[in-house]
Amino acid sequence: MSKVLITGGLGFIGSHCVEKWKSVGWDVCVVDNMSTNAIPPNHSLLDDVQFIESNILDLDYTTLPKVDLILHLASPVGPVGVLKHSGNMGRIILDDIYWVINTAKYNKCPLVFISTSEIYGHRDQKSYLEENGDKVLHGDFTVRNEYAIAKLLSEIVLSNQAKINSDFRYQIIRPFNVTGKYQLPDGGFVLPRFVQQAINGEDITVYYDGLQLRAFTWVKDIVDAIYLASVADDSDWNEQWNVGNEQNERTILYLAEKVKEITNSESKIVHVDPIELHGPLFAEAPEKIPNSKKIKERLGWMATKGVDKVIQEVIEYYTTGVCV
C-alpha cells in the first residue's frame, strides 16, 4: 500500500485531503502542531491514520515512516490568522519548505506544495490570473505581503531545486478562495464568520462596502485538483496550477445577503472597518479571480459546486454538524 505524508493534515484543506487519500486506498500519516487545526485528533476521519502531533521542524525526517508522496499544507493561514506572525512569517514558511524538500529527497518521492493565490500580489482592478501572470509587490510591507512573498519564494526554491536535481519532482497548487465544511472563522475566513453570526443573531459584519469580488471554490474541488496533480503524467510535473471556480464570482455583500436569507436570520448586515477590529496590521486582499484553463485542459479538472450550494453546506455544517 502506498503511503502519503500530509503536513497540516488536521487543517481545513488537510482534513479533506486525508479523506480523499484514504478513499483511494492510501495509507496516511499526518503531522500537525494543532495550532490551526479544523478537526480534533479524535475525529473519525483519523481512524486508521497515523497522527504525529508536532512542529515538522522538531522531527527528524529520517526516523519517520517511509512515504511515497508528501502533501505540504502546514502553514499559518487567513487574513487575520497571519497577523500574529508579523516579522516571522518568512522564516516559518521557508524553514518548512526546506524541511519538506529534504524529506522528499530522503524518501525519493514527489512533493505537492499548497501555495496561495496571494503570490500574485497587487492588482488595480479585477484580473483573471494565469499561472505565468506578473507577481506585483505594491504599497506597504504588510504582513499579507510577507506571507505572499514567502510562499512565492518557496515556489522559486522548489523550481530551482528541480533544475539541479533531475530526480526531484514537485507540483504547486494555488487555490483561490477555498471554503466548505470544517472551515473555521478564526483566521478571518469570511463565510464561516457570516454563518456563525447569522445563526447566533449577531450583526453580520461586512468589511467596507462589501463590493469586493471573490470566486469561492468548494474545498473538495480543490482537493480533487491536488489529487489529479499528484497522479499526473510525468510530462505534467514540476508545474504551477491555478485552481478556482470562475463561475462562482460574487461580491462579499452577496455572500452576506445569501447567508442571511438561507438561515432566515434576523441579524443585521452592517459595514465595518476591519482595521478597527483587527488593528493596523490588517490589509484587505485585492480582487483576484482565477483563470483555471491550464488545469482543466491538461489534467481534466472541473469545478463541480456552485456558490449557493457551497454556502448551504457551510450553514448545514454549523447548524447540524452533518454535511452531505
mmCIF file of N, CA, C and O in Angstrom, residues 181-182 315-323:
data_model
loop_
_atom_site.group_PDB
_atom_site.id
_atom_site.type_symbol
_atom_site.label_atom_id
_atom_site.label_comp_id
_atom_site.label_asym_id
_atom_site.label_seq_id
_atom_site.Cartn_x
_atom_site.Cartn_y
_atom_site.Cartn_z
ATOM 1 N N LYS A 181 -17.142 22.795 4.410
ATOM 2 C CA LYS A 181 -17.251 22.323 5.794
ATOM 3 C C LYS A 181 -15.861 22.143 6.401
ATOM 4 O O LYS A 181 -14.882 21.901 5.697
ATOM 5 N N TYR A 182 -15.809 22.278 7.698
ATOM 6 C CA TYR A 182 -14.616 22.264 8.553
ATOM 7 C C TYR A 182 -13.904 23.603 8.589
ATOM 8 O O TYR A 182 -13.046 23.817 9.449
ATOM 9 N N ILE A 315 -23.492 26.310 6.074
ATOM 10 C CA ILE A 315 -24.601 26.539 7.006
ATOM 11 C C ILE A 315 -25.031 25.225 7.652
ATOM 12 O O ILE A 315 -25.231 25.152 8.874
ATOM 13 N N GLU A 316 -25.160 24.170 6.858
ATOM 14 C CA GLU A 316 -25.553 22.867 7.406
ATOM 15 C C GLU A 316 -24.514 22.351 8.388
ATOM 16 O O GLU A 316 -24.859 21.760 9.419
ATOM 17 N N TYR A 317 -23.241 22.592 8.078
ATOM 18 C CA TYR A 317 -22.182 22.129 8.976
ATOM 19 C C TYR A 317 -22.284 22.803 10.340
ATOM 20 O O TYR A 317 -22.160 22.151 11.386
ATOM 21 N N TYR A 318 -22.540 24.101 10.335
ATOM 22 C CA TYR A 318 -22.586 24.826 11.601
ATOM 23 C C TYR A 318 -23.926 24.696 12.324
ATOM 24 O O TYR A 318 -24.014 24.983 13.521
ATOM 25 N N THR A 319 -24.959 24.281 11.623
ATOM 26 C CA THR A 319 -26.262 24.112 12.293
ATOM 27 C C THR A 319 -26.518 22.677 12.723
ATOM 28 O O THR A 319 -27.176 22.432 13.727
ATOM 29 N N THR A 320 -25.988 21.716 11.957
ATOM 30 C CA THR A 320 -26.247 20.307 12.286
ATOM 31 C C THR A 320 -24.993 19.495 12.517
ATOM 32 O O THR A 320 -25.035 18.419 13.106
ATOM 33 N N GLY A 321 -23.847 19.999 12.007
ATOM 34 C CA GLY A 321 -22.614 19.221 12.093
ATOM 35 C C GLY A 321 -22.552 18.120 11.084
ATOM 36 O O GLY A 321 -21.609 17.328 11.067
ATOM 37 N N VAL A 322 -23.545 18.045 10.204
ATOM 38 C CA VAL A 322 -23.593 16.977 9.193
ATOM 39 C C VAL A 322 -23.739 17.607 7.827
ATOM 40 O O VAL A 322 -24.617 18.423 7.600
ATOM 41 N N CYS A 323 -22.855 17.231 6.916
ATOM 42 C CA CYS A 323 -22.931 17.719 5.539
ATOM 43 C C CYS A 323 -22.898 16.539 4.592
ATOM 44 O O CYS A 323 -22.152 15.586 4.807
#
